[in-house]
Tab-separated table of C-alpha atoms in Angstrom:
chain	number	residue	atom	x	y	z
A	1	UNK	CA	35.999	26.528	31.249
A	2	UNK	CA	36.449	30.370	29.453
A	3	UNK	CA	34.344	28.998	26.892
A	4	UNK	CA	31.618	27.416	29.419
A	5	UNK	CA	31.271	30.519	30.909
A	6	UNK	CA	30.608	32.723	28.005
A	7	UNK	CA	28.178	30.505	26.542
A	8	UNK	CA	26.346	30.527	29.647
A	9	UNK	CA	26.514	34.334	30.100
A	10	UNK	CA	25.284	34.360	26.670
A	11	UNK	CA	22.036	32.263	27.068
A	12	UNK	CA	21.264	34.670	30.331
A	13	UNK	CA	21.445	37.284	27.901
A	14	UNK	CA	18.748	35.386	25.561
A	15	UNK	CA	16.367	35.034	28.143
A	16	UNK	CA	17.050	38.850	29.336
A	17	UNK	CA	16.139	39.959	25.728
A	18	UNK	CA	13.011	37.374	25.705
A	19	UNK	CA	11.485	39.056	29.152
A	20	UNK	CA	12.131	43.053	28.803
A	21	UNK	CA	12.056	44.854	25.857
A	22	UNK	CA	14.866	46.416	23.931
A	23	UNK	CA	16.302	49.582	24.758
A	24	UNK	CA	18.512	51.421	22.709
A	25	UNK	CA	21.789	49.570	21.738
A	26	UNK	CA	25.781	50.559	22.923
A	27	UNK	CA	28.707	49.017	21.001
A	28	UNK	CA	28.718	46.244	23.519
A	29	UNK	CA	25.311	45.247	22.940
A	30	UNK	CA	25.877	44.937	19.255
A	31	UNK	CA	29.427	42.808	19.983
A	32	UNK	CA	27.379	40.506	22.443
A	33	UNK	CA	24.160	40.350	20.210
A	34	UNK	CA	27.076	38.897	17.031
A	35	UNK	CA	27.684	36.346	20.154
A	36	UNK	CA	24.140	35.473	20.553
A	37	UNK	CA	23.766	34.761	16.980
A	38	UNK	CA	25.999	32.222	17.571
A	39	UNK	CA	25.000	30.430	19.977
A	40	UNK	CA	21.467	30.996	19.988
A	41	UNK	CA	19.214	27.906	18.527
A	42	UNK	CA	16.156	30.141	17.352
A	43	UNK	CA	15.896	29.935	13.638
A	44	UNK	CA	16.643	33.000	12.436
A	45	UNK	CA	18.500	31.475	9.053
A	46	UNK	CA	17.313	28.440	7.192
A	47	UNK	CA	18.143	26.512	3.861
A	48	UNK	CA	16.455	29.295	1.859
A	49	UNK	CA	14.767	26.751	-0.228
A	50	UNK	CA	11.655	28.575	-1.011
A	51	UNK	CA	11.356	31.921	-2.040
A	52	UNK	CA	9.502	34.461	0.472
A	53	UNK	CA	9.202	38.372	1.136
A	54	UNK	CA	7.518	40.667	3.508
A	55	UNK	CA	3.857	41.963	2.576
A	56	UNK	CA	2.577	45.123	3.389
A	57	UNK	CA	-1.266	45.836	4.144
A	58	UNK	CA	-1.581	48.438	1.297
A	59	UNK	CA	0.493	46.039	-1.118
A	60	UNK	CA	-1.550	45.094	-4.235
A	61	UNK	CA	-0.791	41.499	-3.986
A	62	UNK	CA	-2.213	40.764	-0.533
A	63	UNK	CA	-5.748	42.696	-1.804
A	64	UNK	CA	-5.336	40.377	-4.800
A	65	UNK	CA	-6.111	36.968	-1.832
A	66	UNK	CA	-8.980	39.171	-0.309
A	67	UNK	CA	-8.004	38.389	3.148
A	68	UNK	CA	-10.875	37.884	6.107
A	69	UNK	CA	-8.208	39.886	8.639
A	70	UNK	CA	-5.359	42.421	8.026
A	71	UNK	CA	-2.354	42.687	10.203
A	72	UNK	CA	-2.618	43.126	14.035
A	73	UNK	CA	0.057	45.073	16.025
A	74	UNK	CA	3.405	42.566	16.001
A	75	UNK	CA	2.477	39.599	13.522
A	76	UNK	CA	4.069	39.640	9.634
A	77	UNK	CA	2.100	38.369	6.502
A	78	UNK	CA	5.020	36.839	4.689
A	79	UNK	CA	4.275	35.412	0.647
A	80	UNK	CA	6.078	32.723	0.019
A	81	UNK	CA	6.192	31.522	-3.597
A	82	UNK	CA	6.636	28.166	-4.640
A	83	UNK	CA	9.185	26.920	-6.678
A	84	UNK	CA	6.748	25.029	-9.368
A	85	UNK	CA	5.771	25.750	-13.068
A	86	UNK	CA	2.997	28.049	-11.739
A	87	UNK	CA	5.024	29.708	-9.109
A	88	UNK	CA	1.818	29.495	-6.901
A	89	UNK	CA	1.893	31.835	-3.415
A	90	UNK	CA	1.078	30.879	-0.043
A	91	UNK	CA	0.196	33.877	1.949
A	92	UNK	CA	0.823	33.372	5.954
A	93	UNK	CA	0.404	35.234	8.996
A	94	UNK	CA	2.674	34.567	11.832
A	95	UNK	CA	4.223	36.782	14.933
A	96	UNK	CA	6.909	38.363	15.135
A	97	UNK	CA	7.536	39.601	18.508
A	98	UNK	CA	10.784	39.953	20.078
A	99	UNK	CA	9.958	39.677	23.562
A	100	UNK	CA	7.797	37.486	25.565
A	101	UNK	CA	3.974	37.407	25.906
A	102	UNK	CA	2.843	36.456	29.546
A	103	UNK	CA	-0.509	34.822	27.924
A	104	UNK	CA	1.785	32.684	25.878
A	105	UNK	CA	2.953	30.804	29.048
A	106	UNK	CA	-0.279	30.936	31.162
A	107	UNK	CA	-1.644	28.898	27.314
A	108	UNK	CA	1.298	26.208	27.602
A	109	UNK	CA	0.742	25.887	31.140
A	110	UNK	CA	-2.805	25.337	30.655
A	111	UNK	CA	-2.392	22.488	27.753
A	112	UNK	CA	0.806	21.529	28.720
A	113	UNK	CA	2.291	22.470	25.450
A	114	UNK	CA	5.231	24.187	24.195
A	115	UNK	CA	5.225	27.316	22.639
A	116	UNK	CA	8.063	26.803	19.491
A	117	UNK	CA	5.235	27.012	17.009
A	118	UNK	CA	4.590	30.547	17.685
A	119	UNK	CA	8.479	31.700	17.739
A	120	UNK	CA	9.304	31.240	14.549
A	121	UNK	CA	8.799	29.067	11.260
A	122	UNK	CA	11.765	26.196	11.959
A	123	UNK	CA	13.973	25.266	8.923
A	124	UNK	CA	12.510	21.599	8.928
A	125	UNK	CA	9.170	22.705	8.119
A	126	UNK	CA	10.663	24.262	5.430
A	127	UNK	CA	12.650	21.125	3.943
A	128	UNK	CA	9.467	19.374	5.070
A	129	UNK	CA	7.731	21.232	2.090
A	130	UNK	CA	10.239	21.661	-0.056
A	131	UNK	CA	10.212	17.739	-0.241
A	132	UNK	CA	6.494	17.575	-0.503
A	133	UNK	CA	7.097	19.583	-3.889
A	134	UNK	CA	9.335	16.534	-5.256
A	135	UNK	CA	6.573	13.820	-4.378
A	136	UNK	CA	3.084	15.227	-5.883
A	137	UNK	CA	2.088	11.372	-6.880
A	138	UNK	CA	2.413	10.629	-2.736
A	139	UNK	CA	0.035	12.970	-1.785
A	140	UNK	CA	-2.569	12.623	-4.818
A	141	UNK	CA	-6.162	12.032	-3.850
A	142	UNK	CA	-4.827	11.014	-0.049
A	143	UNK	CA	-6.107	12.208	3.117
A	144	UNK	CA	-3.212	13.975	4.722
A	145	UNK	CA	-2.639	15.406	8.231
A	146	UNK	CA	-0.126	17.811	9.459
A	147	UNK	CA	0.917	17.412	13.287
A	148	UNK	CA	2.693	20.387	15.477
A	149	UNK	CA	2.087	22.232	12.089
A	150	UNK	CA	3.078	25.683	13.908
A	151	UNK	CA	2.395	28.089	10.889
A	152	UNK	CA	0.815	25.260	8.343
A	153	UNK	CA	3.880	25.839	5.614
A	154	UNK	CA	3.991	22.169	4.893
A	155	UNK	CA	-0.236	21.275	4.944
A	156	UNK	CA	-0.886	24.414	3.077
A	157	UNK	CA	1.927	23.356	0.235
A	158	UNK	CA	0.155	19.949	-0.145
A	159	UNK	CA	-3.295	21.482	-0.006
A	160	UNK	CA	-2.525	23.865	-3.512
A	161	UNK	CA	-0.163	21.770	-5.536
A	162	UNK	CA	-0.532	18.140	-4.702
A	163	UNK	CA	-4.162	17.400	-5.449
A	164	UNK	CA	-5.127	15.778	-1.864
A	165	UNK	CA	-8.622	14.747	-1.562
A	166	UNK	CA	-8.142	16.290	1.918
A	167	UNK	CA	-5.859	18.396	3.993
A	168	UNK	CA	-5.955	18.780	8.003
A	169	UNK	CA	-3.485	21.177	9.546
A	170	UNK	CA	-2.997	20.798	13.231
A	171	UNK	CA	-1.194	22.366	16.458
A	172	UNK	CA	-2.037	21.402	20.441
A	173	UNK	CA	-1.529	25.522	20.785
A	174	UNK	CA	-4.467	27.267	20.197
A	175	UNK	CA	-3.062	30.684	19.311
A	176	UNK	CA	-1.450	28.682	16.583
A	177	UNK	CA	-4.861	27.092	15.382
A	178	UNK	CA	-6.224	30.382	15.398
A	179	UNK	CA	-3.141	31.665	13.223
A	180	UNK	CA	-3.376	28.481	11.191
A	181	UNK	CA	-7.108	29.212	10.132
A	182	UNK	CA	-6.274	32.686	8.869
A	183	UNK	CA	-4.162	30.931	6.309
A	184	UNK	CA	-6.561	28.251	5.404
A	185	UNK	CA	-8.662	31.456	4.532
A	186	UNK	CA	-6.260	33.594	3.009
A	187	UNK	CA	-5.157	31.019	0.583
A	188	UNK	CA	-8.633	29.563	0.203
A	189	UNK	CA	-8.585	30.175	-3.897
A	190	UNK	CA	-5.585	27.750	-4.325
A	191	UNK	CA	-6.399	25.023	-3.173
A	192	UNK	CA	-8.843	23.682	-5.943
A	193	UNK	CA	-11.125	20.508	-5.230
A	194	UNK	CA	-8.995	20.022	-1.494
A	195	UNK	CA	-10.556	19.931	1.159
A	196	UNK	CA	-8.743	21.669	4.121
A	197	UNK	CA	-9.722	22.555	7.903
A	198	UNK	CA	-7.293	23.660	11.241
A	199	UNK	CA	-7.575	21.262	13.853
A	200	UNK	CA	-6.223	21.306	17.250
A	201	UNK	CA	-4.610	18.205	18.309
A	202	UNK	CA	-2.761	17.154	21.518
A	203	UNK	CA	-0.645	14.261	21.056
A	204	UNK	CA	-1.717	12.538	24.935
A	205	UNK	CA	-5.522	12.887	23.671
A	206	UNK	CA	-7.932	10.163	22.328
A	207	UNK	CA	-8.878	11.356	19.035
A	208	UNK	CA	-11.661	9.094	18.132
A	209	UNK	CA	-13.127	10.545	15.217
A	210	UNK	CA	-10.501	11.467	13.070
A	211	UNK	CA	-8.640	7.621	13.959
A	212	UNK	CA	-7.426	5.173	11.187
A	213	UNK	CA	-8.321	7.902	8.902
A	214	UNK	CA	-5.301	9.311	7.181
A	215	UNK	CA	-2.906	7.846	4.702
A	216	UNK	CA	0.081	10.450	5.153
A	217	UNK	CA	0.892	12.164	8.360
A	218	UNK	CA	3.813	14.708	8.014
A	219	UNK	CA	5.436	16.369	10.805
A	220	UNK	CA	8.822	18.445	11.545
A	221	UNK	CA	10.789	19.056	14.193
A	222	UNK	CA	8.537	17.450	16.641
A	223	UNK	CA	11.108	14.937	18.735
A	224	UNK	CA	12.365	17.936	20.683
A	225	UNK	CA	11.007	17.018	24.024
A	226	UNK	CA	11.275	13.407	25.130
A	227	UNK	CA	8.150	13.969	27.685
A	228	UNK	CA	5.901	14.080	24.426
A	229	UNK	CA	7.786	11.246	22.322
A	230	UNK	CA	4.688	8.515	23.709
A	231	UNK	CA	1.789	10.780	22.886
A	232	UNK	CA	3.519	11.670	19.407
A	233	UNK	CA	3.731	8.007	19.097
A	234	UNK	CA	0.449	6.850	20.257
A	235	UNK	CA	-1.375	9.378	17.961
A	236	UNK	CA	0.347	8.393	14.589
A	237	UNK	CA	-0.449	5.082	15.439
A	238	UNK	CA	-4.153	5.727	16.067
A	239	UNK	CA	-4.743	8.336	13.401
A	240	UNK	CA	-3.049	6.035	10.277
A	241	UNK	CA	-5.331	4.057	8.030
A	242	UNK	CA	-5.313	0.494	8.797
A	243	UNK	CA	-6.539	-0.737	5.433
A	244	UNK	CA	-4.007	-0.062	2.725
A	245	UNK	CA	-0.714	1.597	2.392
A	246	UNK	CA	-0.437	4.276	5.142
A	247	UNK	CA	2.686	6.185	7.009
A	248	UNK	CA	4.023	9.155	8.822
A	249	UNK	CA	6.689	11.373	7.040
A	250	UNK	CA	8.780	12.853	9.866
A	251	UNK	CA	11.721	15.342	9.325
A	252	UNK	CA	13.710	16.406	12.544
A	253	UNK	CA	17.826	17.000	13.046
A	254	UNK	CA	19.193	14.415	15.210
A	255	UNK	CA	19.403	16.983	18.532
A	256	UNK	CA	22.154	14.432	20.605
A	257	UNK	CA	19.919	11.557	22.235
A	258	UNK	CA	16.650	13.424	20.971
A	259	UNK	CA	16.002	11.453	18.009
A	260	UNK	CA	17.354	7.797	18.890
A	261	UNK	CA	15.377	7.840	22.211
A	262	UNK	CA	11.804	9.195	20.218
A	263	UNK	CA	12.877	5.449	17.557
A	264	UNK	CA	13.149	3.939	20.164
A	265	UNK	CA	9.835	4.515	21.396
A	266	UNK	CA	8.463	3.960	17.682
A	267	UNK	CA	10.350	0.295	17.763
A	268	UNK	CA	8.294	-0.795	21.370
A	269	UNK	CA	5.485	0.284	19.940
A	270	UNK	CA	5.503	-2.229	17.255
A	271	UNK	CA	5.660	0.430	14.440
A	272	UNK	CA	7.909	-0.048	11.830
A	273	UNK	CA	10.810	3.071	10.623
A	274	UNK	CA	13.540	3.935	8.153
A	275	UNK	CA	15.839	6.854	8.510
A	276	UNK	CA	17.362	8.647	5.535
A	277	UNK	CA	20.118	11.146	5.715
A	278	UNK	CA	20.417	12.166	2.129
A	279	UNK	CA	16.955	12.624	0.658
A	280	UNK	CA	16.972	15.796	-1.923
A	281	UNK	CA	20.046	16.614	-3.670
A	282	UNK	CA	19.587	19.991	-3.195
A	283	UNK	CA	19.117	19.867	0.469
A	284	UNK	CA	21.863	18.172	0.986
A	285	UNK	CA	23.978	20.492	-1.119
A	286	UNK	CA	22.950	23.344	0.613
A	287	UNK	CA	23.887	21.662	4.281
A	288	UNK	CA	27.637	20.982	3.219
A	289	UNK	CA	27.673	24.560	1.727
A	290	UNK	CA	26.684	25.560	5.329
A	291	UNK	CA	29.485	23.109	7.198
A	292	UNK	CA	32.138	23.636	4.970
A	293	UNK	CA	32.110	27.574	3.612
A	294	UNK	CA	28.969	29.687	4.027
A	295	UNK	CA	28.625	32.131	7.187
A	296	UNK	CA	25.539	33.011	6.948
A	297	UNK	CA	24.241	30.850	8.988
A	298	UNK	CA	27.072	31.323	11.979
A	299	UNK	CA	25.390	29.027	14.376
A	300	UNK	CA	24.854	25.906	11.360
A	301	UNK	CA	25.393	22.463	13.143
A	302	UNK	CA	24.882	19.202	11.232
A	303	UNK	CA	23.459	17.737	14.932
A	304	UNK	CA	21.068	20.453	15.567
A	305	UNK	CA	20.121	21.436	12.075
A	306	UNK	CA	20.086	19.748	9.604
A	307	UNK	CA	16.947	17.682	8.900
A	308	UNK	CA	16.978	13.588	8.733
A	309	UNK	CA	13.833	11.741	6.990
A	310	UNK	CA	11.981	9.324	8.921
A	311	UNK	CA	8.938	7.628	7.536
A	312	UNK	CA	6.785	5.377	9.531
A	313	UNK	CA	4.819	2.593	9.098
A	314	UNK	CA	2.534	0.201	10.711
């Protein structure tokens, strides 16, 4: 019961930080902020499986990409660089505010969206490209679509290394469109003969013109909420080719009934799945590092972090 109680005072203390901002910090603070860490879901560590850094306006490198907008007041251009024989980087913008925006409600209220694309860049988008590095041959002259894309790590990654004949990168948010266009433009030079555009998608919306249209929809982390698992669904069902091989690569942690229940609603919708656990050696290496030894991640749960592969088929 102890233990009920502190979590809970500690999740009050989450959405206390969220709504005003920070004042100067006491001893207790920093003793309750350790228990936050803890307890707190927002991904603030991740399997570290691509290299990235901070970049500075004045920095040489980010003059080097010719960006169409420097930073704005409380957003980060981070440079991440791929682990391949060119060591490519992928410049991207994203925000890094550390308490809550008003707009950003009135937005989800008005699209009836969430807002988890803007808060951080998740750890599954990150194993999501990470894997797209091992499987160039998958992606090669397909037409690809990213769904719930938040930043665009994973559609950016398959635009400049996996020769895609085209690349479309796509959020229901639109201050993440807007966020995912800048870095369609900043990393315009790598992405060869691809062709790539930002998109914004709602899973509950017809989407006519882009249906039976793609052979490889990826996705991560997008069977939080069980009030969007139909839409989800419905649109990788309408936007997959019919004609040919075609599927939907999904990665997401199991998240108690999160996962089962969204299967479920792939299996009555007369779509077939598989479900892999171990997928990338390295992955997997790095998640019983976390379980068994290494505290840097202090709030690491197999159930709520670590990614499982599900691909999807008609």
């Amino acid at each position: 019961m102890e233990n009920s109680r502190k979590a809970s005072s500690l999740r009050w203390r989450i959405l206390r930080q969220a709504l005003i901002p920070s004042t100067p910090s006491t001893n207790s603070d920093e003793q309750s902020e350790t228990g936050i860490k803890s307890i707190s879901r927002k991904a603030n560590q991740g399997f570290s499986l691509i290299p990235f850094h901070l970049v500075d306006n004045g920095q040489p490198e980010l003059e080097q990409v010719k960006p169409t907008s420097l930073l704005k007041p409380r957003e980060a251009c981070v440079c991440y660089t791929l682990p391949n024989h060119n060591a490519t980087p992928l410049f991207l913008y994203q925000r890094v505010d550390t308490c809550a925006n008003l707009d950003d409600f009135k937005i989800c209220n008005t699209y009836d969206i969430d807002n988890t694309g803007l808060v951080c860049s998740w750890p599954s988008e990150e194993v999501l490209a990470y894997y797209c590095l091992s499987q160039l041959d998958l992606f090669r002259s397909k037409r690809v679509i990213e769904l719930g894309s938040g930043y665009g790590l994973a559609g950016l990654l398959i635009a400049a290394v996996t020769e895609a004949s085209e690349v479309v990168i796509s959020d229901g948010n639109p201050q993440v469109v807007d966020y995912i266009q800048r870095n369609i433009n900043v990393n315009s030079s790598v992405f060869g003969g691809t062709k790539v555009t930002s998109m914004m998608l709602h899973w509950n919306q017809e989407a006519l013109d882009i249906s039976n249209r793609f052979d490889i929809i990826v996705a991560s982390d997008c069977t939080f909420f069980k009030e969007f698992h139909k839409g989800l669904v419905q649109t990788i069902k309408c936007l997959l080719k019919k004609e040919g091989p075609s599927e939907a690569i999904l990665f997401g942690p199991k998240r108690g009934k999160s996962l089962d229940e969204f299967l479920t609603e792939v299996k009555e919708s007369g779509l077939q799945f598989t479900i892999d656990e171990v997928y990338d050696t390295e992955v997997w290496r790095r998640h019983e590092r976390f379980i068994n030894s290494d505290a840097s991640w202090p709030n690491y749960e197999k159930d709520h972090c670590y990614p499982l592969l599900v691909r999807i088929t008609l």
